[in-house]
PDB file of C-alpha atoms in Angstrom:
ATOM      1  CA  MET A   3      -9.741  23.211  29.042  1.00  0.00           C
ATOM      2  CA  GLY A   4      -9.012  24.208  25.462  1.00  0.00           C
ATOM      3  CA  VAL A   5      -9.765  26.361  22.466  1.00  0.00           C
ATOM      4  CA  THR A   6     -11.569  24.956  19.430  1.00  0.00           C
ATOM      5  CA  VAL A   7     -12.568  26.435  16.081  1.00  0.00           C
ATOM      6  CA  ARG A   8     -15.685  25.280  14.254  1.00  0.00           C
ATOM      7  CA  TYR A   9     -17.880  26.522  11.430  1.00  0.00           C
ATOM      8  CA  ARG A  10     -21.576  26.907  12.252  1.00  0.00           C
ATOM      9  CA  ALA A  11     -23.493  26.657   9.000  1.00  0.00           C
ATOM     10  CA  THR A  12     -26.769  27.774  10.612  1.00  0.00           C
ATOM     11  CA  ARG A  13     -25.140  31.041  11.670  1.00  0.00           C
ATOM     12  CA  GLU A  14     -22.723  31.293   8.737  1.00  0.00           C
ATOM     13  CA  ARG A  15     -20.005  32.201  11.207  1.00  0.00           C
ATOM     14  CA  TRP A  16     -16.789  30.704  12.549  1.00  0.00           C
ATOM     15  CA  VAL A  17     -17.049  30.084  16.283  1.00  0.00           C
ATOM     16  CA  VAL A  18     -14.118  29.930  18.699  1.00  0.00           C
ATOM     17  CA  THR A  19     -15.057  28.067  21.869  1.00  0.00           C
ATOM     18  CA  GLU A  20     -12.905  28.318  24.992  1.00  0.00           C
ATOM     19  CA  THR A  21     -13.652  25.971  27.893  1.00  0.00           C
ATOM     20  CA  HIS A  22     -12.386  26.054  31.480  1.00  0.00           C
ATOM     21  CA  GLY A  23     -13.924  23.273  33.544  1.00  0.00           C
ATOM     22  CA  SER A  24     -17.680  23.841  33.462  1.00  0.00           C
ATOM     23  CA  LYS A  25     -17.325  27.347  32.060  1.00  0.00           C
ATOM     24  CA  ARG A  26     -17.417  28.149  28.371  1.00  0.00           C
ATOM     25  CA  HIS A  27     -16.806  31.294  26.369  1.00  0.00           C
ATOM     26  CA  GLN A  28     -17.480  31.765  22.648  1.00  0.00           C
ATOM     27  CA  ALA A  29     -16.468  34.361  20.085  1.00  0.00           C
ATOM     28  CA  THR A  30     -17.719  34.499  16.480  1.00  0.00           C
ATOM     29  CA  PHE A  31     -15.937  35.634  13.323  1.00  0.00           C
ATOM     30  CA  GLU A  32     -16.860  36.003   9.668  1.00  0.00           C
ATOM     31  CA  THR A  33     -13.744  34.284   8.302  1.00  0.00           C
ATOM     32  CA  GLU A  34     -11.773  31.211   9.274  1.00  0.00           C
ATOM     33  CA  ALA A  35      -8.539  33.194   9.239  1.00  0.00           C
ATOM     34  CA  GLU A  36      -9.850  35.638  11.857  1.00  0.00           C
ATOM     35  CA  ALA A  37     -11.079  32.784  14.020  1.00  0.00           C
ATOM     36  CA  GLU A  38      -7.774  30.936  13.821  1.00  0.00           C
ATOM     37  CA  GLN A  39      -5.804  34.076  14.628  1.00  0.00           C
ATOM     38  CA  TYR A  40      -7.882  34.672  17.739  1.00  0.00           C
ATOM     39  CA  ALA A  41      -7.683  31.008  18.751  1.00  0.00           C
ATOM     40  CA  GLN A  42      -3.897  30.951  18.401  1.00  0.00           C
ATOM     41  CA  LYS A  43      -3.652  34.055  20.560  1.00  0.00           C
ATOM     42  CA  ARG A  44      -5.763  32.494  23.305  1.00  0.00           C
ATOM     43  CA  ARG A  45      -3.821  29.242  23.151  1.00  0.00           C
ATOM     44  CA  ALA A  46      -0.585  31.155  23.544  1.00  0.00           C
ATOM     45  CA  GLU A  47      -1.983  33.033  26.541  1.00  0.00           C
ATOM     46  CA  ILE A  48      -3.188  29.820  28.140  1.00  0.00           C
ATOM     47  CA  GLY A  49       0.188  28.222  27.455  1.00  0.00           C
ATOM     48  CA  GLU A  50       1.911  31.181  29.088  1.00  0.00           C
ATOM     49  CA  ALA A  51      -0.269  30.742  32.147  1.00  0.00           C
ATOM     50  CA  LEU A  52       0.625  27.054  32.252  1.00  0.00           C
ATOM     51  CA  TYR A  53       4.314  27.858  32.021  1.00  0.00           C
ATOM     52  CA  ASN A  54       4.156  30.409  34.808  1.00  0.00           C
ATOM     53  CA  GLY A  55       2.567  27.899  37.133  1.00  0.00           C
ATOM     54  CA  LYS A  56      -0.874  29.468  37.250  1.00  0.00           C
ATOM     55  CA  MET A  57      -2.550  26.421  35.706  1.00  0.00           C
ATOM     56  CA  GLY A  58       0.197  23.782  35.891  1.00  0.00           C
ATOM     57  CA  ARG A  59       3.941  23.329  36.235  1.00  0.00           C
ATOM     58  CA  ASN A  60       5.103  21.625  33.054  1.00  0.00           C
ATOM     59  CA  PRO A  61       7.489  23.693  30.926  1.00  0.00           C
ATOM     60  CA  LYS A  62       6.109  24.717  27.556  1.00  0.00           C
ATOM     61  CA  TYR A  63       7.358  23.101  24.379  1.00  0.00           C
ATOM     62  CA  SER A  64       6.004  23.465  20.879  1.00  0.00           C
ATOM     63  CA  PHE A  65       4.833  20.558  18.771  1.00  0.00           C
ATOM     64  CA  MET A  66       7.636  21.272  16.310  1.00  0.00           C
ATOM     65  CA  GLU A  67      10.169  20.916  19.136  1.00  0.00           C
ATOM     66  CA  GLY A  68       8.606  17.577  20.013  1.00  0.00           C
ATOM     67  CA  LEU A  69       8.704  16.454  16.411  1.00  0.00           C
ATOM     68  CA  THR A  70      12.392  17.363  16.183  1.00  0.00           C
ATOM     69  CA  ARG A  71      13.215  15.521  19.399  1.00  0.00           C
ATOM     70  CA  TRP A  72      11.391  12.400  18.205  1.00  0.00           C
ATOM     71  CA  ILE A  73      13.414  12.390  14.997  1.00  0.00           C
ATOM     72  CA  GLU A  74      16.675  12.859  16.912  1.00  0.00           C
ATOM     73  CA  GLU A  75      16.049  10.142  19.499  1.00  0.00           C
ATOM     74  CA  TYR A  76      14.249   7.427  17.503  1.00  0.00           C
ATOM     75  CA  ASP A  77      14.401   5.684  14.163  1.00  0.00           C
ATOM     76  CA  THR A  78      11.627   7.364  12.186  1.00  0.00           C
ATOM     77  CA  SER A  79      12.703   6.250   8.706  1.00  0.00           C
ATOM     78  CA  SER A  80       9.533   4.217   8.112  1.00  0.00           C
ATOM     79  CA  GLN A  81       7.402   7.311   8.769  1.00  0.00           C
ATOM     80  CA  ALA A  82       9.642   9.870   7.092  1.00  0.00           C
ATOM     81  CA  SER A  83       7.245  10.900   4.327  1.00  0.00           C
ATOM     82  CA  ASN A  84       4.345  11.473   6.722  1.00  0.00           C
ATOM     83  CA  ILE A  85       6.566  13.332   9.189  1.00  0.00           C
ATOM     84  CA  VAL A  86       7.657  15.717   6.431  1.00  0.00           C
ATOM     85  CA  LYS A  87       4.034  16.418   5.416  1.00  0.00           C
ATOM     86  CA  VAL A  88       2.932  17.000   9.015  1.00  0.00           C
ATOM     87  CA  ALA A  89       5.912  19.298   9.652  1.00  0.00           C
ATOM     88  CA  GLU A  90       5.082  21.308   6.536  1.00  0.00           C
ATOM     89  CA  TRP A  91       1.464  21.698   7.613  1.00  0.00           C
ATOM     90  CA  PHE A  92       2.316  22.772  11.167  1.00  0.00           C
ATOM     91  CA  GLU A  93       4.999  25.209   9.984  1.00  0.00           C
ATOM     92  CA  GLU A  94       2.452  26.894   7.739  1.00  0.00           C
ATOM     93  CA  ASN A  95      -0.666  26.695   9.905  1.00  0.00           C
ATOM     94  CA  ALA A  96       0.339  26.304  13.559  1.00  0.00           C
ATOM     95  CA  PRO A  97       4.090  26.953  13.979  1.00  0.00           C
ATOM     96  CA  ASP A  98       3.793  27.940  17.644  1.00  0.00           C
ATOM     97  CA  ALA A  99       1.276  25.328  18.775  1.00  0.00           C
ATOM     98  CA  LEU A 100       2.309  24.059  22.200  1.00  0.00           C
ATOM     99  CA  VAL A 101       2.314  20.377  23.068  1.00  0.00           C
ATOM    100  CA  GLY A 102      -1.079  19.980  24.685  1.00  0.00           C
ATOM    101  CA  GLN A 103      -4.571  21.157  23.764  1.00  0.00           C
ATOM    102  CA  ALA A 104      -3.188  23.514  21.129  1.00  0.00           C
ATOM    103  CA  THR A 105      -1.612  20.551  19.340  1.00  0.00           C
ATOM    104  CA  LEU A 106      -4.880  18.612  19.514  1.00  0.00           C
ATOM    105  CA  ASP A 107      -6.801  21.531  18.029  1.00  0.00           C
ATOM    106  CA  ALA A 108      -4.240  22.000  15.286  1.00  0.00           C
ATOM    107  CA  ALA A 109      -4.240  18.274  14.472  1.00  0.00           C
ATOM    108  CA  ARG A 110      -8.014  18.248  14.136  1.00  0.00           C
ATOM    109  CA  LYS A 111      -7.842  21.201  11.770  1.00  0.00           C
ATOM    110  CA  MET A 112      -5.178  19.347   9.804  1.00  0.00           C
ATOM    111  CA  GLN A 113      -7.555  16.399   9.522  1.00  0.00           C
ATOM    112  CA  ARG A 114     -10.308  18.694   8.207  1.00  0.00           C
ATOM    113  CA  ASP A 115      -7.956  20.276   5.698  1.00  0.00           C
ATOM    114  CA  LEU A 116      -6.866  16.865   4.426  1.00  0.00           C
ATOM    115  CA  ARG A 117     -10.484  15.761   3.986  1.00  0.00           C
ATOM    116  CA  LYS A 118     -11.282  18.940   2.055  1.00  0.00           C
ATOM    117  CA  ALA A 119      -8.262  18.227  -0.137  1.00  0.00           C
ATOM    118  CA  GLY A 120      -9.722  14.824  -0.964  1.00  0.00           C
ATOM    119  CA  LYS A 121      -7.053  12.776   0.819  1.00  0.00           C
ATOM    120  CA  SER A 122      -7.910   9.176   1.693  1.00  0.00           C
ATOM    121  CA  GLN A 123      -8.739   8.193   5.254  1.00  0.00           C
ATOM    122  CA  SER A 124      -5.596   6.066   5.261  1.00  0.00           C
ATOM    123  CA  THR A 125      -3.447   9.136   4.501  1.00  0.00           C
ATOM    124  CA  ILE A 126      -5.244  11.176   7.179  1.00  0.00           C
ATOM    125  CA  ASN A 127      -4.705   8.402   9.718  1.00  0.00           C
ATOM    126  CA  ASN A 128      -1.007   8.085   8.891  1.00  0.00           C
ATOM    127  CA  ARG A 129      -0.436  11.794   9.464  1.00  0.00           C
ATOM    128  CA  THR A 130      -2.583  11.797  12.573  1.00  0.00           C
ATOM    129  CA  GLN A 131      -0.406   9.002  13.923  1.00  0.00           C
ATOM    130  CA  VAL A 132       2.631  11.304  13.716  1.00  0.00           C
ATOM    131  CA  VAL A 133       0.935  13.788  16.052  1.00  0.00           C
ATOM    132  CA  LYS A 134      -0.246  11.001  18.357  1.00  0.00           C
ATOM    133  CA  ARG A 135       3.305   9.659  18.628  1.00  0.00           C
ATOM    134  CA  VAL A 136       4.715  13.035  19.674  1.00  0.00           C
ATOM    135  CA  LEU A 137       1.946  13.464  22.257  1.00  0.00           C
ATOM    136  CA  SER A 138       2.560   9.951  23.572  1.00  0.00           C
ATOM    137  CA  LEU A 139       6.289  10.558  24.011  1.00  0.00           C
ATOM    138  CA  ALA A 140       5.608  13.952  25.586  1.00  0.00           C
ATOM    139  CA  PHE A 141       3.674  12.205  28.341  1.00  0.00           C
ATOM    140  CA  LYS A 142       5.460   8.844  28.721  1.00  0.00           C
ATOM    141  CA  GLU A 143       9.091   9.751  28.058  1.00  0.00           C
ATOM    142  CA  TRP A 144       9.697  13.477  28.272  1.00  0.00           C
ATOM    143  CA  ASP A 145       7.370  14.551  31.131  1.00  0.00           C
ATOM    144  CA  TRP A 146       6.060  17.436  29.089  1.00  0.00           C
ATOM    145  CA  LEU A 147       2.449  16.591  29.963  1.00  0.00           C
ATOM    146  CA  ASP A 148       0.668  15.741  33.201  1.00  0.00           C
ATOM    147  CA  THR A 149      -1.981  13.652  31.437  1.00  0.00           C
ATOM    148  CA  PRO A 150      -1.966  11.580  28.220  1.00  0.00           C
ATOM    149  CA  LEU A 151      -3.550  13.294  25.239  1.00  0.00           C
ATOM    150  CA  ASP A 152      -2.758  11.032  22.288  1.00  0.00           C
ATOM    151  CA  GLY A 153      -5.922   9.016  22.882  1.00  0.00           C
ATOM    152  CA  LYS A 154      -8.036  12.075  22.176  1.00  0.00           C
ATOM    153  CA  LEU A 155      -7.111  12.018  18.484  1.00  0.00           C
ATOM    154  CA  SER A 156      -9.282   9.552  16.613  1.00  0.00           C
ATOM    155  CA  LYS A 157      -8.360   7.488  13.539  1.00  0.00           C
ATOM    156  CA  PRO A 158     -11.515   6.153  11.837  1.00  0.00           C
ATOM    157  CA  ASN A 159     -11.386   2.590  10.524  1.00  0.00           C
ATOM    158  CA  THR A 160     -10.414   2.433   6.853  1.00  0.00           C
ATOM    159  CA  LYS A 161     -11.567  -1.183   6.354  1.00  0.00           C
ATOM    160  CA  ASN A 162     -14.281  -0.368   3.826  1.00  0.00           C
ATOM    161  CA  GLU A 163     -12.872   2.874   2.490  1.00  0.00           C
ATOM    162  CA  ARG A 164     -10.049   1.669   0.280  1.00  0.00           C
ATOM    163  CA  HIS A 165     -10.623   2.255  -3.421  1.00  0.00           C
ATOM    164  CA  MET A 166      -7.874   0.838  -5.586  1.00  0.00           C
ATOM    165  CA  TYR A 167      -7.737   1.725  -9.257  1.00  0.00           C
ATOM    166  CA  LEU A 168      -5.308   0.741 -11.998  1.00  0.00           C
ATOM    167  CA  THR A 169      -4.986   2.553 -15.296  1.00  0.00           C
ATOM    168  CA  GLU A 170      -5.724   0.644 -18.477  1.00  0.00           C
ATOM    169  CA  GLU A 171      -2.035   0.641 -19.360  1.00  0.00           C
ATOM    170  CA  GLU A 172      -1.044  -0.663 -15.935  1.00  0.00           C
ATOM    171  CA  VAL A 173      -3.534  -3.500 -16.304  1.00  0.00           C
ATOM    172  CA  ARG A 174      -2.181  -4.329 -19.767  1.00  0.00           C
ATOM    173  CA  SER A 175       1.417  -4.460 -18.570  1.00  0.00           C
ATOM    174  CA  LEU A 176       0.635  -6.639 -15.548  1.00  0.00           C
ATOM    175  CA  VAL A 177      -1.558  -9.049 -17.519  1.00  0.00           C
ATOM    176  CA  LEU A 178       1.047  -9.251 -20.274  1.00  0.00           C
ATOM    177  CA  ALA A 179       3.698 -10.121 -17.691  1.00  0.00           C
ATOM    178  CA  ALA A 180       1.537 -12.915 -16.267  1.00  0.00           C
ATOM    179  CA  LEU A 181       0.571 -14.374 -19.649  1.00  0.00           C
ATOM    180  CA  THR A 182       3.986 -14.238 -21.314  1.00  0.00           C
ATOM    181  CA  GLY A 183       6.526 -14.578 -18.500  1.00  0.00           C
ATOM    182  CA  LEU A 184       8.252 -11.370 -19.583  1.00  0.00           C
ATOM    183  CA  ARG A 185      10.558  -9.823 -17.019  1.00  0.00           C
ATOM    184  CA  ARG A 186      10.128  -6.205 -16.000  1.00  0.00           C
ATOM    185  CA  GLY A 187      13.045  -5.018 -18.143  1.00  0.00           C
ATOM    186  CA  GLU A 188      11.755  -6.971 -21.124  1.00  0.00           C
ATOM    187  CA  LEU A 189       8.341  -5.320 -20.796  1.00  0.00           C
ATOM    188  CA  PHE A 190       9.832  -1.840 -20.894  1.00  0.00           C
ATOM    189  CA  SER A 191      12.030  -2.641 -23.877  1.00  0.00           C
ATOM    190  CA  LEU A 192       9.128  -3.692 -26.107  1.00  0.00           C
ATOM    191  CA  ASP A 193       8.231  -1.682 -29.188  1.00  0.00           C
ATOM    192  CA  PRO A 194       5.971  -2.447 -32.187  1.00  0.00           C
ATOM    193  CA  SER A 195       8.834  -4.137 -34.054  1.00  0.00           C
ATOM    194  CA  ASN A 196       8.890  -6.898 -31.410  1.00  0.00           C
ATOM    195  CA  ILE A 197       5.384  -8.067 -32.395  1.00  0.00           C
ATOM    196  CA  GLN A 198       5.351 -10.325 -35.418  1.00  0.00           C
ATOM    197  CA  GLY A 199       2.691 -12.836 -36.447  1.00  0.00           C
ATOM    198  CA  GLY A 200       1.084 -13.124 -33.039  1.00  0.00           C
ATOM    199  CA  ARG A 201       4.435 -13.577 -31.342  1.00  0.00           C
ATOM    200  CA  ILE A 202       6.782 -11.466 -29.249  1.00  0.00           C
ATOM    201  CA  ILE A 203      10.255 -11.613 -30.781  1.00  0.00           C
ATOM    202  CA  LEU A 204      12.800 -10.573 -28.162  1.00  0.00           C
ATOM    203  CA  ARG A 205      16.189  -9.562 -29.537  1.00  0.00           C
ATOM    204  CA  PRO A 206      19.450 -10.556 -27.792  1.00  0.00           C
ATOM    205  CA  GLY A 207      19.897  -7.145 -26.199  1.00  0.00           C
ATOM    206  CA  GLN A 208      16.442  -7.266 -24.636  1.00  0.00           C
ATOM    207  CA  THR A 209      16.752 -10.495 -22.636  1.00  0.00           C
ATOM    208  CA  LYS A 210      18.502 -11.337 -19.375  1.00  0.00           C
ATOM    209  CA  SER A 211      20.426 -14.185 -21.003  1.00  0.00           C
ATOM    210  CA  GLY A 212      21.505 -12.094 -23.975  1.00  0.00           C
ATOM    211  CA  LYS A 213      19.889 -14.582 -26.332  1.00  0.00           C
ATOM    212  CA  ALA A 214      16.942 -14.041 -28.659  1.00  0.00           C
ATOM    213  CA  ARG A 215      13.644 -15.520 -27.487  1.00  0.00           C
ATOM    214  CA  ILE A 216      10.234 -16.053 -29.036  1.00  0.00           C
ATOM    215  CA  VAL A 217       7.151 -15.876 -26.822  1.00  0.00           C
ATOM    216  CA  PRO A 218       3.668 -16.566 -28.192  1.00  0.00           C
ATOM    217  CA  LEU A 219       0.863 -14.143 -27.408  1.00  0.00           C
ATOM    218  CA  PRO A 220      -2.463 -15.523 -26.167  1.00  0.00           C
ATOM    219  CA  LYS A 221      -5.061 -15.716 -28.955  1.00  0.00           C
ATOM    220  CA  ASP A 222      -6.866 -12.655 -27.628  1.00  0.00           C
ATOM    221  CA  GLY A 223      -3.706 -10.944 -26.390  1.00  0.00           C
ATOM    222  CA  GLY A 224      -3.312  -8.502 -29.261  1.00  0.00           C
ATOM    223  CA  CYS A 225      -4.980  -5.748 -27.240  1.00  0.00           C
ATOM    224  CA  LEU A 226      -2.182  -6.002 -24.671  1.00  0.00           C
ATOM    225  CA  VAL A 227       0.416  -4.774 -27.140  1.00  0.00           C
ATOM    226  CA  ASP A 228      -1.634  -2.257 -29.122  1.00  0.00           C
ATOM    227  CA  ASN A 229       0.084   0.815 -27.711  1.00  0.00           C
ATOM    228  CA  LEU A 230       3.755  -0.076 -27.467  1.00  0.00           C
ATOM    229  CA  PRO A 231       6.051   1.100 -26.077  1.00  0.00           C
ATOM    230  CA  PHE A 232       4.513   1.287 -22.607  1.00  0.00           C
ATOM    231  CA  GLN A 233       4.597   4.793 -21.189  1.00  0.00           C
ATOM    232  CA  THR A 234       4.622   3.401 -17.636  1.00  0.00           C
ATOM    233  CA  ASP A 235       8.043   3.610 -15.979  1.00  0.00           C
ATOM    234  CA  GLY A 236       9.540   1.302 -13.379  1.00  0.00           C
ATOM    235  CA  HIS A 237       8.229   3.278 -10.416  1.00  0.00           C
ATOM    236  CA  GLN A 238       4.707   3.462 -11.827  1.00  0.00           C
ATOM    237  CA  LEU A 239       4.686  -0.265 -12.523  1.00  0.00           C
ATOM    238  CA  ARG A 240       5.800  -1.045  -8.963  1.00  0.00           C
ATOM    239  CA  MET A 241       3.040   1.199  -7.632  1.00  0.00           C
ATOM    240  CA  ALA A 242       0.495  -0.448  -9.936  1.00  0.00           C
ATOM    241  CA  PHE A 243       1.547  -3.914  -8.807  1.00  0.00           C
ATOM    242  CA  ASP A 244       1.314  -2.816  -5.176  1.00  0.00           C
ATOM    243  CA  LYS A 245      -2.230  -1.518  -5.788  1.00  0.00           C
ATOM    244  CA  ALA A 246      -3.199  -4.762  -7.487  1.00  0.00           C
ATOM    245  CA  ARG A 247      -1.907  -7.025  -4.721  1.00  0.00           C
ATOM    246  CA  ARG A 248      -3.525  -4.874  -2.032  1.00  0.00           C
ATOM    247  CA  ALA A 249      -6.825  -5.001  -3.894  1.00  0.00           C
ATOM    248  CA  ILE A 250      -6.808  -8.820  -3.808  1.00  0.00           C
ATOM    249  CA  GLY A 251      -5.352  -9.041  -0.305  1.00  0.00           C
ATOM    250  CA  ARG A 252      -2.068 -10.670  -1.364  1.00  0.00           C
ATOM    251  CA  LEU A 253       0.692  -8.464   0.027  1.00  0.00           C
ATOM    252  CA  ASP A 254       3.027 -11.472  -0.040  1.00  0.00           C
ATOM    253  CA  LEU A 255       3.200 -11.421  -3.843  1.00  0.00           C
ATOM    254  CA  ARG A 256       6.244 -10.143  -5.738  1.00  0.00           C
ATOM    255  CA  PHE A 257       6.397  -9.030  -9.346  1.00  0.00           C
ATOM    256  CA  HIS A 258       8.632 -12.014 -10.111  1.00  0.00           C
ATOM    257  CA  ASP A 259       5.761 -14.278  -9.024  1.00  0.00           C
ATOM    258  CA  LEU A 260       4.041 -13.400 -12.313  1.00  0.00           C
ATOM    259  CA  TRP A 261       6.933 -15.202 -13.992  1.00  0.00           C
ATOM    260  CA  HIS A 262       6.372 -18.279 -11.838  1.00  0.00           C
ATOM    261  CA  THR A 263       2.653 -18.030 -12.561  1.00  0.00           C
ATOM    262  CA  TYR A 264       3.346 -18.235 -16.284  1.00  0.00           C
ATOM    263  CA  ALA A 265       5.425 -21.374 -15.771  1.00  0.00           C
ATOM    264  CA  SER A 266       2.604 -22.902 -13.735  1.00  0.00           C
ATOM    265  CA  MET A 267       0.010 -22.136 -16.411  1.00  0.00           C
ATOM    266  CA  LEU A 268       2.240 -23.692 -19.070  1.00  0.00           C
ATOM    267  CA  ALA A 269       2.556 -26.877 -17.028  1.00  0.00           C
ATOM    268  CA  GLU A 270      -1.202 -27.009 -16.420  1.00  0.00           C
ATOM    269  CA  ALA A 271      -1.744 -26.557 -20.175  1.00  0.00           C
ATOM    270  CA  GLY A 272       0.290 -29.707 -20.797  1.00  0.00           C
ATOM    271  CA  GLU A 273       3.499 -28.167 -22.138  1.00  0.00           C
ATOM    272  CA  VAL A 274       6.636 -30.277 -21.677  1.00  0.00           C
ATOM    273  CA  MET A 275       9.557 -29.035 -19.624  1.00  0.00           C
ATOM    274  CA  THR A 276      11.720 -28.271 -22.669  1.00  0.00           C
ATOM    275  CA  THR A 277       9.005 -25.929 -23.989  1.00  0.00           C
ATOM    276  CA  VAL A 278       8.819 -24.168 -20.643  1.00  0.00           C
ATOM    277  CA  GLN A 279      12.604 -23.818 -20.716  1.00  0.00           C
ATOM    278  CA  ALA A 280      12.485 -22.131 -24.125  1.00  0.00           C
ATOM    279  CA  LEU A 281       9.602 -19.799 -23.292  1.00  0.00           C
ATOM    280  CA  LEU A 282      11.086 -18.647 -19.990  1.00  0.00           C
ATOM    281  CA  GLY A 283      14.555 -18.250 -21.482  1.00  0.00           C
ATOM    282  CA  HIS A 284      16.292 -20.619 -19.069  1.00  0.00           C
ATOM    283  CA  SER A 285      19.877 -21.466 -19.922  1.00  0.00           C
ATOM    284  CA  SER A 286      19.346 -25.169 -19.170  1.00  0.00           C
ATOM    285  CA  LEU A 287      16.800 -27.702 -17.972  1.00  0.00           C
ATOM    286  CA  VAL A 288      18.543 -27.693 -14.606  1.00  0.00           C
ATOM    287  CA  VAL A 289      17.108 -24.222 -14.026  1.00  0.00           C
ATOM    288  CA  THR A 290      13.674 -25.259 -15.299  1.00  0.00           C
ATOM    289  CA  SER A 291      13.683 -28.313 -13.030  1.00  0.00           C
ATOM    290  CA  ARG A 292      12.755 -26.091 -10.090  1.00  0.00           C
ATOM    291  CA  TYR A 293       9.252 -26.280 -11.579  1.00  0.00           C
ATOM    292  CA  ALA A 294       9.326 -30.074 -11.843  1.00  0.00           C
ATOM    293  CA  HIS A 295       6.627 -30.473  -9.198  1.00  0.00           C
ATOM    294  CA  MET A 296       4.203 -28.665 -11.498  1.00  0.00           C
ATOM    295  CA  PHE A 297       4.438 -31.489 -14.014  1.00  0.00           C
ATOM    296  CA  ASP A 298       3.812 -34.276 -11.469  1.00  0.00           C
ATOM    297  CA  SER A 299       0.035 -34.004 -11.772  1.00  0.00           C
ATOM    298  CA  ARG A 300       0.260 -35.039 -15.392  1.00  0.00           C
ATOM    299  CA  LEU A 301       2.302 -38.201 -14.809  1.00  0.00           C
ATOM    300  CA  ASP A 302      -0.744 -40.327 -14.016  1.00  0.00           C
ATOM    301  CA  GLN A 303      -2.267 -39.364 -17.359  1.00  0.00           C
ATOM    302  CA  VAL A 304       0.595 -41.046 -19.226  1.00  0.00           C
ATOM    303  CA  ALA A 305      -0.712 -44.565 -18.500  1.00  0.00           C
ATOM    304  CA  ASP A 306      -4.072 -43.692 -20.050  1.00  0.00           C
ATOM    305  CA  LYS A 307      -2.331 -42.735 -23.297  1.00  0.00           C
ATOM    306  CA  LEU A 308      -0.481 -46.083 -23.634  1.00  0.00           C
ATOM    307  CA  PRO A 309      -2.007 -48.923 -25.751  1.00  0.00           C
ATOM    308  CA  ARG A 310      -4.067 -51.522 -23.870  1.00  0.00           C
ATOM    309  CA  ILE A 311      -2.099 -54.778 -23.606  1.00  0.00           C
ATOM    310  CA  CYS A 312      -4.981 -57.118 -22.920  1.00  0.00           C
ATOM    311  CA  ASP A 313      -8.693 -57.268 -22.322  1.00  0.00           C
ATOM    312  CA  GLN A 314      -9.323 -57.263 -18.575  1.00  0.00           C
ATOM    313  CA  THR A 315     -12.515 -59.380 -18.814  1.00  0.00           C
ATOM    314  CA  ALA A 316     -10.796 -62.102 -20.849  1.00  0.00           C
ATOM    315  CA  THR A 317      -7.854 -62.103 -18.481  1.00  0.00           C
ATOM    316  CA  LYS A 318     -10.088 -62.583 -15.453  1.00  0.00           C
ATOM    317  CA  LYS A 319     -11.922 -65.485 -17.169  1.00  0.00           C
ATOM    318  CA  GLY A 320      -8.701 -67.249 -18.145  1.00  0.00           C
ATOM    319  CA  ARG A 321      -7.294 -66.840 -14.669  1.00  0.00           C
ATOM    320  CA  SER A 322     -10.468 -68.408 -13.200  1.00  0.00           C
ATOM    321  CA  GLU A 323     -10.347 -71.414 -15.516  1.00  0.00           C
ATOM    322  CA  GLY A 324      -6.716 -71.995 -14.694  1.00  0.00           C
ATOM    323  CA  LEU A 325      -7.488 -72.118 -10.992  1.00  0.00           C
ATOM    324  CA  ASP A 326     -10.247 -74.696 -11.581  1.00  0.00           C
ATOM    325  CA  GLN A 327      -7.825 -77.008 -13.339  1.00  0.00           C
ATOM    326  CA  VAL A 328      -5.367 -76.765 -10.484  1.00  0.00           C
ATOM    327  CA  THR A 329      -8.076 -77.548  -7.938  1.00  0.00           C
ATOM    328  CA  HIS A 330      -9.199 -80.705  -9.693  1.00  0.00           C
TER     329      HIS A 330
END
């Protein structure tokens, strides 16, 4: 039992289909608006029949009433943005849709509208989930429905549909952070005057410690600072970093990890701890010592750099002759 609206390209008409058990009735319209108006009227009439006990005994409640009750009774803060968007759509397109088939039909139209608007499948699924949650509570908690309906709304898998893109400037700022150890605030404070002779000269007012700092640019890093100052703001940079870590499947990463990455690359390049201290702007070696484990791999190489004390072959020969003398 329900009323659906679909466009039939072969007939170039909008078709409203009403089903009751094995029976089906259809009406055609030239425009979507006419079809929706008729469908809403029939849904309201069916809902009235349900309320009066002709087709069921559950009281009638609108989807918007269900949405309001959900917000009042549960913590919905994590879904706030999607709830707002769904509420706006229903208020404009289906303000009187009753919890039941009318809500399902409206939700499916919302999905179509979002696809036409070019929204990602992830966005469509998130908003669909809002409707599914209200329908689930209507059945499980509020006794507004005799049968569960949330399972009738599908959410296609988005596994292979994510397309993550970073702007050229976002890439520059993130790469610069990783290759120079600059903090977020230091990145935003840069201007052309900070670039001198292949180095980044940070003035006292630009650093966390309040002290000037010199950071070398990679040999091919000039392109990273061609268009200073960066036009990206803090929010845009956070969003860019989030896109980047999602694209590589590393949601555990934080922006500050780029700083640690720089320290690691310095250690791997053979820089001593005092150099790392200066480049990262640490106040003392005690702070830098948290990276001490990064330098351990180079300790074994120290012995190879020391002068050879004796010839191993000669030593073995002498030791053998000495043993012969003792034996005899």
